[in-house]
Tab-separated table of N, CA and C in Angstrom:
chain	number	residue	atom	x	y	z
A	1	TYR	N	89.866	24.026	134.236
A	1	TYR	CA	89.546	23.604	135.592
A	1	TYR	C	90.563	22.563	136.024
A	2	LEU	N	91.050	22.706	137.231
A	2	LEU	CA	92.005	21.767	137.797
A	2	LEU	C	91.472	21.222	139.106
A	3	ALA	N	91.542	19.911	139.272
A	3	ALA	CA	91.252	19.309	140.563
A	3	ALA	C	92.564	19.299	141.338
A	4	VAL	N	92.549	19.833	142.541
A	4	VAL	CA	93.763	19.916	143.354
A	4	VAL	C	93.600	18.962	144.528
A	5	TYR	N	94.201	17.789	144.373
A	5	TYR	CA	94.024	16.677	145.309
A	5	TYR	C	94.363	17.060	146.752
A	6	GLY	N	95.536	17.557	146.995
A	6	GLY	CA	95.998	17.820	148.358
A	6	GLY	C	95.354	19.007	149.034
A	7	GLN	N	94.589	19.803	148.277
A	7	GLN	CA	93.960	20.982	148.859
A	7	GLN	C	92.438	20.940	148.784
A	8	ASP	N	91.891	19.806	148.340
A	8	ASP	CA	90.441	19.592	148.340
A	8	ASP	C	89.680	20.710	147.621
A	9	LYS	N	90.126	21.018	146.396
A	9	LYS	CA	89.470	22.097	145.670
A	9	LYS	C	89.609	21.922	144.166
A	10	ILE	N	88.804	22.712	143.459
A	10	ILE	CA	89.027	22.885	142.029
A	10	ILE	C	89.344	24.356	141.793
A	11	ILE	N	90.167	24.588	140.797
A	11	ILE	CA	90.561	25.933	140.425
A	11	ILE	C	90.073	26.192	139.004
A	12	LYS	N	89.498	27.359	138.798
A	12	LYS	CA	89.033	27.781	137.487
A	12	LYS	C	90.080	28.730	136.906
A	13	LEU	N	90.563	28.410	135.704
A	13	LEU	CA	91.578	29.214	135.042
A	13	LEU	C	91.062	29.737	133.707
A	14	ASN	N	91.530	30.886	133.314
A	14	ASN	CA	91.253	31.428	131.986
A	14	ASN	C	92.426	31.038	131.105
A	15	ILE	N	92.168	30.190	130.115
A	15	ILE	CA	93.232	29.730	129.210
A	15	ILE	C	93.009	30.229	127.788
A	16	SER	N	92.213	31.290	127.644
A	16	SER	CA	91.922	31.810	126.301
A	16	SER	C	93.190	32.280	125.592
A	17	ASN	N	94.200	32.712	126.363
A	17	ASN	CA	95.506	33.057	125.813
A	17	ASN	C	96.522	32.127	126.473
A	18	PRO	N	96.947	31.063	125.775
A	18	PRO	CA	97.848	30.076	126.381
A	18	PRO	C	99.157	30.650	126.907
A	19	SER	N	99.582	31.798	126.420
A	19	SER	CA	100.822	32.386	126.931
A	19	SER	C	100.574	33.286	128.139
A	20	ASP	N	99.305	33.448	128.523
A	20	ASP	CA	98.974	34.282	129.679
A	20	ASP	C	97.789	33.667	130.431
A	21	ILE	N	97.999	32.491	131.008
A	21	ILE	CA	96.957	31.805	131.774
A	21	ILE	C	96.733	32.560	133.077
A	22	SER	N	95.453	32.781	133.406
A	22	SER	CA	95.162	33.554	134.621
A	22	SER	C	94.150	32.830	135.513
A	23	TYR	N	94.288	33.072	136.799
A	23	TYR	CA	93.398	32.538	137.830
A	23	TYR	C	92.069	33.274	137.758
A	24	VAL	N	90.968	32.497	137.841
A	24	VAL	CA	89.640	33.101	137.841
A	24	VAL	C	88.967	32.937	139.190
A	25	GLY	N	88.960	31.728	139.719
A	25	GLY	CA	88.300	31.475	140.994
A	25	GLY	C	88.493	30.043	141.416
A	26	GLU	N	87.857	29.669	142.547
A	26	GLU	CA	87.997	28.313	143.058
A	26	GLU	C	86.850	27.960	143.984
A	27	TYR	N	86.730	26.661	144.232
A	27	TYR	CA	85.810	26.141	145.244
A	27	TYR	C	86.589	25.119	146.053
A	28	GLN	N	86.535	25.251	147.385
A	28	GLN	CA	87.255	24.342	148.265
A	28	GLN	C	86.309	23.793	149.315
A	29	SER	N	86.425	22.476	149.576
A	29	SER	CA	85.600	21.848	150.605
A	29	SER	C	86.215	20.508	151.011
A	30	SER	N	86.551	20.375	152.282
A	30	SER	CA	87.065	19.090	152.756
A	30	SER	C	85.931	18.079	152.922
A	31	THR	N	84.703	18.543	152.928
A	31	THR	CA	83.546	17.637	153.002
A	31	THR	C	83.244	17.031	151.632
A	32	TYR	N	83.165	17.873	150.608
A	32	TYR	CA	82.727	17.421	149.289
A	32	TYR	C	83.860	17.144	148.303
A	33	LEU	N	85.047	17.688	148.556
A	33	LEU	CA	86.146	17.524	147.599
A	33	LEU	C	87.410	16.962	148.239
A	34	ASP	N	87.285	16.244	149.335
A	34	ASP	CA	88.470	15.667	149.980
A	34	ASP	C	89.094	14.631	149.037
A	35	GLY	N	90.286	14.936	148.559
A	35	GLY	CA	90.934	14.068	147.584
A	35	GLY	C	90.406	14.293	146.182
A	36	ALA	N	90.080	15.549	145.847
A	36	ALA	CA	89.578	15.873	144.504
A	36	ALA	C	90.509	15.269	143.464
A	37	TRP	N	89.933	14.539	142.509
A	37	TRP	CA	90.758	13.814	141.550
A	37	TRP	C	90.400	14.146	140.107
A	38	GLY	N	89.179	13.844	139.727
A	38	GLY	CA	88.755	14.048	138.349
A	38	GLY	C	87.772	15.193	138.257
A	39	VAL	N	87.835	15.924	137.152
A	39	VAL	CA	86.870	16.988	136.908
A	39	VAL	C	86.479	16.964	135.437
A	40	TYR	N	85.201	17.090	135.190
A	40	TYR	CA	84.664	17.143	133.832
A	40	TYR	C	83.669	18.293	133.797
A	41	VAL	N	83.837	19.197	132.856
A	41	VAL	CA	82.945	20.350	132.747
A	41	VAL	C	82.057	20.179	131.536
A	42	SER	N	80.768	20.375	131.754
A	42	SER	CA	79.782	20.316	130.685
A	42	SER	C	78.750	21.404	130.939
A	43	GLY	N	78.639	22.324	129.986
A	43	GLY	CA	77.717	23.443	130.165
A	43	GLY	C	78.139	24.297	131.351
A	44	SER	N	77.209	24.570	132.245
A	44	SER	CA	77.473	25.415	133.414
A	44	SER	C	77.887	24.632	134.649
A	45	TYR	N	78.174	23.342	134.479
A	45	TYR	CA	78.462	22.509	135.642
A	45	TYR	C	79.808	21.817	135.544
A	46	ALA	N	80.458	21.693	136.692
A	46	ALA	CA	81.664	20.871	136.828
A	46	ALA	C	81.269	19.664	137.667
A	47	TYR	N	81.652	18.501	137.200
A	47	TYR	CA	81.389	17.237	137.881
A	47	TYR	C	82.740	16.763	138.409
A	48	VAL	N	82.849	16.627	139.724
A	48	VAL	CA	84.138	16.380	140.355
A	48	VAL	C	84.079	15.097	141.179
A	49	THR	N	85.099	14.240	141.015
A	49	THR	CA	85.212	13.064	141.871
A	49	THR	C	86.151	13.391	143.022
A	50	ALA	N	85.829	12.866	144.189
A	50	ALA	CA	86.646	13.058	145.391
A	50	ALA	C	86.919	11.681	145.975
A	51	GLN	N	88.140	11.189	145.778
A	51	GLN	CA	88.437	9.806	146.118
A	51	GLN	C	88.500	9.538	147.612
A	52	ASN	N	88.864	10.508	148.432
A	52	ASN	CA	88.981	10.245	149.872
A	52	ASN	C	87.635	10.150	150.577
A	53	VAL	N	86.591	10.696	149.959
A	53	VAL	CA	85.256	10.648	150.557
A	53	VAL	C	84.244	9.955	149.653
A	54	ASP	N	84.730	9.289	148.589
A	54	ASP	CA	83.876	8.457	147.734
A	54	ASP	C	82.660	9.231	147.222
A	55	ARG	N	82.933	10.355	146.538
A	55	ARG	CA	81.857	11.264	146.142
A	55	ARG	C	81.930	11.711	144.694
A	56	LEU	N	80.752	12.015	144.191
A	56	LEU	CA	80.552	12.824	143.001
A	56	LEU	C	79.963	14.138	143.487
A	57	THR	N	80.583	15.248	143.139
A	57	THR	CA	80.082	16.559	143.528
A	57	THR	C	79.852	17.387	142.277
A	58	ILE	N	78.707	18.077	142.247
A	58	ILE	CA	78.361	18.939	141.123
A	58	ILE	C	78.465	20.389	141.577
A	59	LEU	N	79.188	21.188	140.782
A	59	LEU	CA	79.367	22.603	141.063
A	59	LEU	C	78.842	23.424	139.898
A	60	ASP	N	78.223	24.557	140.203
A	60	ASP	CA	77.814	25.517	139.181
A	60	ASP	C	79.040	26.385	138.897
A	61	VAL	N	79.490	26.378	137.650
A	61	VAL	CA	80.700	27.124	137.290
A	61	VAL	C	80.382	28.326	136.393
A	62	SER	N	79.142	28.798	136.425
A	62	SER	CA	78.759	29.912	135.555
A	62	SER	C	79.359	31.240	136.007
A	63	GLY	N	79.702	31.369	137.280
A	63	GLY	CA	80.343	32.586	137.776
A	63	GLY	C	81.834	32.378	137.942
A	64	ASN	N	82.517	33.395	138.440
A	64	ASN	CA	83.960	33.280	138.640
A	64	ASN	C	84.320	32.206	139.650
A	65	ASN	N	83.635	32.193	140.788
A	65	ASN	CA	83.877	31.173	141.807
A	65	ASN	C	82.796	30.108	141.735
A	66	PRO	N	83.178	28.866	141.471
A	66	PRO	CA	82.182	27.786	141.432
A	66	PRO	C	81.410	27.705	142.748
A	67	THR	N	80.149	27.279	142.657
A	67	THR	CA	79.307	27.137	143.851
A	67	THR	C	78.737	25.721	143.917
A	68	PHE	N	78.522	25.262	145.129
A	68	PHE	CA	78.015	23.914	145.370
A	68	PHE	C	76.578	23.779	144.880
A	69	VAL	N	76.287	22.649	144.203
A	69	VAL	CA	74.933	22.338	143.770
A	69	VAL	C	74.434	21.099	144.500
A	70	ASN	N	75.205	19.994	144.397
A	70	ASN	CA	74.752	18.741	144.991
A	70	ASN	C	75.920	17.767	145.058
A	71	SER	N	75.735	16.701	145.844
A	71	SER	CA	76.779	15.690	145.962
A	71	SER	C	76.132	14.338	146.245
A	72	TYR	N	76.801	13.287	145.787
A	72	TYR	CA	76.336	11.915	145.998
A	72	TYR	C	77.512	11.118	146.555
A	73	GLN	N	77.307	10.459	147.684
A	73	GLN	CA	78.376	9.701	148.327
A	73	GLN	C	77.958	8.240	148.447
A	74	ASN	N	78.904	7.328	148.125
A	74	ASN	CA	78.647	5.899	148.268
A	74	ASN	C	79.985	5.186	148.494
A	75	ASN	N	80.126	4.541	149.643
A	75	ASN	CA	81.398	3.903	150.009
A	75	ASN	C	81.706	2.645	149.208
A	76	THR	N	80.744	2.103	148.507
A	76	THR	CA	80.978	0.899	147.701
A	76	THR	C	81.206	1.268	146.248
A	77	TYR	N	80.219	1.855	145.613
A	77	TYR	CA	80.276	2.108	144.170
A	77	TYR	C	81.211	3.255	143.788
A	78	LEU	N	81.520	4.125	144.743
A	78	LEU	CA	82.422	5.245	144.460
A	78	LEU	C	83.701	5.155	145.303
A	79	ASP	N	84.033	3.961	145.755
A	79	ASP	CA	85.210	3.778	146.600
A	79	ASP	C	86.477	4.150	145.830
A	80	LEU	N	87.101	5.241	146.226
A	80	LEU	CA	88.294	5.806	145.580
A	80	LEU	C	87.936	6.364	144.196
A	81	ALA	N	86.818	7.072	144.106
A	81	ALA	CA	86.342	7.627	142.830
A	81	ALA	C	87.424	8.461	142.164
A	82	ARG	N	87.673	8.177	140.895
A	82	ARG	CA	88.730	8.889	140.166
A	82	ARG	C	88.249	9.398	138.824
A	83	GLY	N	88.304	8.554	137.802
A	83	GLY	CA	87.982	9.005	136.452
A	83	GLY	C	86.524	9.339	136.282
A	84	ILE	N	86.253	10.367	135.499
A	84	ILE	CA	84.867	10.768	135.248
A	84	ILE	C	84.735	11.284	133.823
A	85	GLN	N	83.621	10.932	133.213
A	85	GLN	CA	83.244	11.528	131.938
A	85	GLN	C	81.741	11.731	131.952
A	86	VAL	N	81.314	12.821	131.358
A	86	VAL	CA	79.896	13.126	131.222
A	86	VAL	C	79.549	13.046	129.746
A	87	SER	N	78.447	12.389	129.463
A	87	SER	CA	77.937	12.296	128.106
A	87	SER	C	76.417	12.351	128.178
A	88	GLY	N	75.866	13.393	127.571
A	88	GLY	CA	74.419	13.564	127.648
A	88	GLY	C	73.986	13.789	129.080
A	89	LYS	N	73.004	13.012	129.520
A	89	LYS	CA	72.491	13.203	130.877
A	89	LYS	C	73.128	12.245	131.895
A	90	TYR	N	74.216	11.606	131.512
A	90	TYR	CA	74.857	10.634	132.395
A	90	TYR	C	76.285	11.013	132.773
A	91	ALA	N	76.643	10.688	133.993
A	91	ALA	CA	78.028	10.794	134.460
A	91	ALA	C	78.525	9.370	134.677
A	92	TYR	N	79.703	9.083	134.157
A	92	TYR	CA	80.324	7.758	134.241
A	92	TYR	C	81.566	7.901	135.125
A	93	ILE	N	81.651	7.110	136.179
A	93	ILE	CA	82.742	7.249	137.141
A	93	ILE	C	83.437	5.912	137.346
A	94	ALA	N	84.760	5.958	137.275
A	94	ALA	CA	85.599	4.790	137.548
A	94	ALA	C	86.083	4.858	138.990
A	95	ALA	N	85.872	3.767	139.721
A	95	ALA	CA	86.254	3.701	141.134
A	95	ALA	C	87.095	2.441	141.355
A	96	PRO	N	88.418	2.592	141.385
A	96	PRO	CA	89.302	1.428	141.364
A	96	PRO	C	89.387	0.606	142.641
A	97	ASN	N	89.045	1.163	143.775
A	97	ASN	CA	89.255	0.408	145.013
A	97	ASN	C	88.393	-0.849	145.096
A	98	ARG	N	87.187	-0.768	144.546
A	98	ARG	CA	86.315	-1.952	144.490
A	98	ARG	C	85.969	-2.320	143.056
A	99	ASP	N	86.695	-1.719	142.102
A	99	ASP	CA	86.640	-2.119	140.691
A	99	ASP	C	85.294	-1.826	140.017
A	100	TYR	N	84.681	-0.690	140.333
A	100	TYR	CA	83.362	-0.369	139.779
A	100	TYR	C	83.407	0.729	138.726
A	101	LEU	N	82.552	0.570	137.723
A	101	LEU	CA	82.107	1.661	136.867
A	101	LEU	C	80.703	1.988	137.359
A	102	THR	N	80.467	3.245	137.694
A	102	THR	CA	79.162	3.650	138.200
A	102	THR	C	78.591	4.720	137.290
A	103	ILE	N	77.309	4.580	136.959
A	103	ILE	CA	76.633	5.507	136.058
A	103	ILE	C	75.529	6.223	136.825
A	104	PHE	N	75.517	7.556	136.667
A	104	PHE	CA	74.509	8.381	137.317
A	104	PHE	C	73.720	9.158	136.279
A	105	ASP	N	72.433	9.349	136.549
A	105	ASP	CA	71.593	10.253	135.773
A	105	ASP	C	71.763	11.627	136.424
A	106	ILE	N	72.307	12.570	135.670
A	106	ILE	CA	72.541	13.916	136.197
A	106	ILE	C	71.705	14.947	135.442
A	107	SER	N	70.614	14.490	134.813
A	107	SER	CA	69.768	15.404	134.044
A	107	SER	C	69.221	16.528	134.912
A	108	ASN	N	69.021	16.246	136.189
A	108	ASN	CA	68.655	17.269	137.166
A	108	ASN	C	69.778	17.302	138.198
A	109	PRO	N	70.676	18.276	138.122
A	109	PRO	CA	71.815	18.311	139.036
A	109	PRO	C	71.431	18.353	140.514
A	110	ASN	N	70.217	18.785	140.802
A	110	ASN	CA	69.744	18.809	142.195
A	110	ASN	C	69.214	17.467	142.668
A	111	ASN	N	69.144	16.494	141.751
A	111	ASN	CA	68.613	15.175	142.091
A	111	ASN	C	69.422	14.099	141.353
A	112	ILE	N	70.622	13.816	141.840
A	112	ILE	CA	71.500	12.826	141.224
A	112	ILE	C	70.908	11.443	141.466
A	113	LYS	N	70.799	10.640	140.390
A	113	LYS	CA	70.211	9.298	140.525
A	113	LYS	C	71.207	8.235	140.080
A	114	LEU	N	71.410	7.241	140.932
A	114	LEU	CA	72.229	6.089	140.578
A	114	LEU	C	71.483	5.270	139.534
A	115	VAL	N	72.122	5.021	138.397
A	115	VAL	CA	71.515	4.241	137.318
A	115	VAL	C	72.027	2.807	137.350
A	116	SER	N	73.354	2.663	137.472
A	116	SER	CA	73.946	1.339	137.382
A	116	SER	C	75.330	1.334	138.020
A	117	ALA	N	75.693	0.186	138.563
A	117	ALA	CA	77.055	-0.034	139.053
A	117	ALA	C	77.517	-1.359	138.460
A	118	TYR	N	78.613	-1.312	137.729
A	118	TYR	CA	79.104	-2.479	136.997
A	118	TYR	C	80.461	-2.898	137.541
A	119	ARG	N	80.588	-4.186	137.848
A	119	ARG	CA	81.853	-4.756	138.301
A	119	ARG	C	81.995	-6.132	137.679
A	120	ASP	N	83.135	-6.373	137.045
A	120	ASP	CA	83.409	-7.673	136.420
A	120	ASP	C	84.898	-7.976	136.602
A	121	TYR	N	85.246	-8.374	137.820
A	121	TYR	CA	86.653	-8.652	138.118
A	121	TYR	C	87.089	-9.903	137.380
A	122	PRO	N	88.236	-9.962	136.742
A	122	PRO	CA	89.321	-8.969	136.764
A	122	PRO	C	89.233	-7.923	135.665
A	123	ARG	N	88.204	-7.969	134.828
A	123	ARG	CA	88.136	-7.032	133.706
A	123	ARG	C	87.983	-5.571	134.144
A	124	THR	N	87.518	-5.351	135.356
A	124	THR	CA	87.414	-3.984	135.862
A	124	THR	C	88.387	-3.742	137.021
A	125	ALA	N	89.388	-4.587	137.159
A	125	ALA	CA	90.347	-4.447	138.249
A	125	ALA	C	91.081	-3.112	138.173
A	126	ASN	N	91.054	-2.383	139.265
A	126	ASN	CA	91.768	-1.102	139.377
A	126	ASN	C	91.381	-0.086	138.297
A	127	VAL	N	90.160	-0.166	137.830
A	127	VAL	CA	89.718	0.762	136.787
A	127	VAL	C	89.732	2.186	137.359
A	128	SER	N	90.511	3.066	136.722
A	128	SER	CA	90.600	4.426	137.256
A	128	SER	C	90.296	5.496	136.206
A	129	SER	N	89.983	5.068	134.996
A	129	SER	CA	89.574	6.040	133.981
A	129	SER	C	88.447	5.439	133.144
A	130	VAL	N	87.720	6.306	132.479
A	130	VAL	CA	86.585	5.887	131.670
A	130	VAL	C	86.487	6.836	130.475
A	131	PHE	N	86.114	6.278	129.322
A	131	PHE	CA	85.917	7.084	128.121
A	131	PHE	C	84.610	6.631	127.474
A	132	VAL	N	83.794	7.597	127.080
A	132	VAL	CA	82.512	7.306	126.445
A	132	VAL	C	82.524	7.913	125.048
A	133	SER	N	82.156	7.093	124.074
A	133	SER	CA	82.040	7.567	122.702
A	133	SER	C	80.819	6.909	122.074
A	134	GLY	N	79.879	7.744	121.648
A	134	GLY	CA	78.637	7.198	121.108
A	134	GLY	C	77.907	6.430	122.179
A	135	LYS	N	77.530	5.187	121.862
A	135	LYS	CA	76.805	4.386	122.847
A	135	LYS	C	77.720	3.452	123.636
A	136	TYR	N	79.026	3.553	123.425
A	136	TYR	CA	79.949	2.627	124.075
A	136	TYR	C	80.752	3.275	125.192
A	137	ILE	N	81.068	2.470	126.189
A	137	ILE	CA	81.915	2.866	127.312
A	137	ILE	C	83.182	2.036	127.222
A	138	TYR	N	84.325	2.712	127.322
A	138	TYR	CA	85.628	2.043	127.264
A	138	TYR	C	86.285	2.139	128.636
A	139	LEU	N	86.657	0.965	129.168
A	139	LEU	CA	87.260	0.898	130.501
A	139	LEU	C	88.619	0.219	130.444
A	140	PRO	N	89.701	0.960	130.588
A	140	PRO	CA	91.006	0.308	130.707
A	140	PRO	C	91.195	-0.120	132.168
A	141	ALA	N	91.672	-1.325	132.360
A	141	ALA	CA	91.857	-1.839	133.722
A	141	ALA	C	93.127	-2.670	133.778
A	142	GLN	N	93.650	-2.822	134.974
A	142	GLN	CA	94.884	-3.569	135.156
A	142	GLN	C	94.792	-4.376	136.435
A	143	THR	N	95.147	-5.653	136.333
A	143	THR	CA	95.156	-6.478	137.533
A	143	THR	C	96.357	-6.113	138.380
A	144	ASP	N	96.605	-6.833	139.414
A	144	ASP	CA	97.681	-6.556	140.364
A	144	ASP	C	99.004	-6.296	139.640
A	145	VAL	N	99.539	-5.100	139.799
A	145	VAL	CA	100.750	-4.715	139.086
A	145	VAL	C	101.997	-5.431	139.608
A	146	THR	N	101.871	-6.134	140.730
A	146	THR	CA	103.028	-6.869	141.255
A	146	THR	C	103.179	-8.230	140.599
A	147	LEU	N	102.158	-8.639	139.847
A	147	LEU	CA	102.214	-9.933	139.173
A	147	LEU	C	103.066	-9.847	137.908
A	148	THR	N	103.728	-10.934	137.579
A	148	THR	CA	104.490	-11.015	136.337
A	148	THR	C	103.957	-12.205	135.560
A	149	PRO	N	103.486	-12.106	134.354
A	149	PRO	CA	103.400	-10.837	133.632
A	149	PRO	C	102.190	-10.034	134.080
A	150	ASN	N	102.268	-8.759	133.880
A	150	ASN	CA	101.196	-7.839	134.200
A	150	ASN	C	100.046	-8.057	133.218
A	151	THR	N	98.824	-8.094	133.687
A	151	THR	CA	97.681	-8.321	132.812
A	151	THR	C	96.804	-7.085	132.797
A	152	GLY	N	96.468	-6.626	131.604
A	152	GLY	CA	95.579	-5.488	131.468
A	152	GLY	C	94.386	-5.859	130.599
A	153	TYR	N	93.338	-5.096	130.730
A	153	TYR	CA	92.118	-5.333	129.968
A	153	TYR	C	91.602	-4.024	129.405
A	154	LEU	N	90.960	-4.101	128.274
A	154	LEU	CA	90.152	-3.017	127.771
A	154	LEU	C	88.760	-3.599	127.595
A	155	THR	N	87.847	-3.157	128.427
A	155	THR	CA	86.476	-3.637	128.367
A	155	THR	C	85.636	-2.597	127.641
A	156	ILE	N	84.850	-3.057	126.675
A	156	ILE	CA	83.961	-2.177	125.919
A	156	ILE	C	82.537	-2.585	126.249
A	157	LEU	N	81.765	-1.632	126.746
A	157	LEU	CA	80.401	-1.914	127.190
A	157	LEU	C	79.386	-1.132	126.374
A	158	ASP	N	78.248	-1.748	126.157
A	158	ASP	CA	77.083	-1.064	125.627
A	158	ASP	C	76.084	-1.054	126.769
A	159	PRO	N	75.923	0.095	127.446
A	159	PRO	CA	75.090	0.111	128.652
A	159	PRO	C	73.598	-0.005	128.400
A	160	GLY	N	73.185	0.105	127.139
A	160	GLY	CA	71.754	-0.040	126.847
A	160	GLY	C	70.923	1.132	127.332
A	161	ILE	N	71.556	2.301	127.473
A	161	ILE	CA	70.818	3.499	127.857
A	161	ILE	C	70.915	4.480	126.712
A	162	ASP	N	70.119	5.534	126.767
A	162	ASP	CA	70.037	6.472	125.645
A	162	ASP	C	71.218	7.443	125.621
A	163	ALA	N	72.420	6.887	125.490
A	163	ALA	CA	73.609	7.725	125.355
A	163	ALA	C	73.567	8.413	123.995
A	164	PRO	N	74.108	9.625	123.916
A	164	PRO	CA	74.069	10.323	122.631
A	164	PRO	C	74.929	9.623	121.588
A	165	SER	N	74.519	9.736	120.348
A	165	SER	CA	75.304	9.106	119.274
A	165	SER	C	76.508	9.987	118.940
A	166	ALA	N	77.535	9.362	118.393
A	166	ALA	CA	78.748	10.088	118.010
A	166	ALA	C	78.436	10.992	116.822
A	167	THR	N	79.064	12.156	116.807
A	167	THR	CA	78.856	13.087	115.687
A	167	THR	C	80.170	13.356	115.001
């Protein structure tokens, strides 16, 4: 799956033979995927961030062409939504414009629930990616890149929710 930023879509590819990658289908929407940036696939669903419209969008990818399931928009907690990872029943999204990590309960894709929004400037400054392993969340962040010396942070969080254990 590829998020195509300038075309507001995701593309589904068959990569079972790396020397013969083929197009399978796509979903395009300037409403739900304007500035499509991050995509994470888990089971039959693709979870897509759209930075221009501050959204998390869930698509059913069980068929050739993905279909819309639901979307959650928030101009503060998802401002410039980029990085996404899904672990268990939670989606973790990095939104660098206002320096937030936002956690959603996606156990029911038709009813996305905001669980938490975390901001700790400068430790979450410009956070644009997120990695979850076991019960921990790893957030790489960087303060103003015009400053000398450049300052970066790696914040490790224990969100205190029932994240799956590492296997």
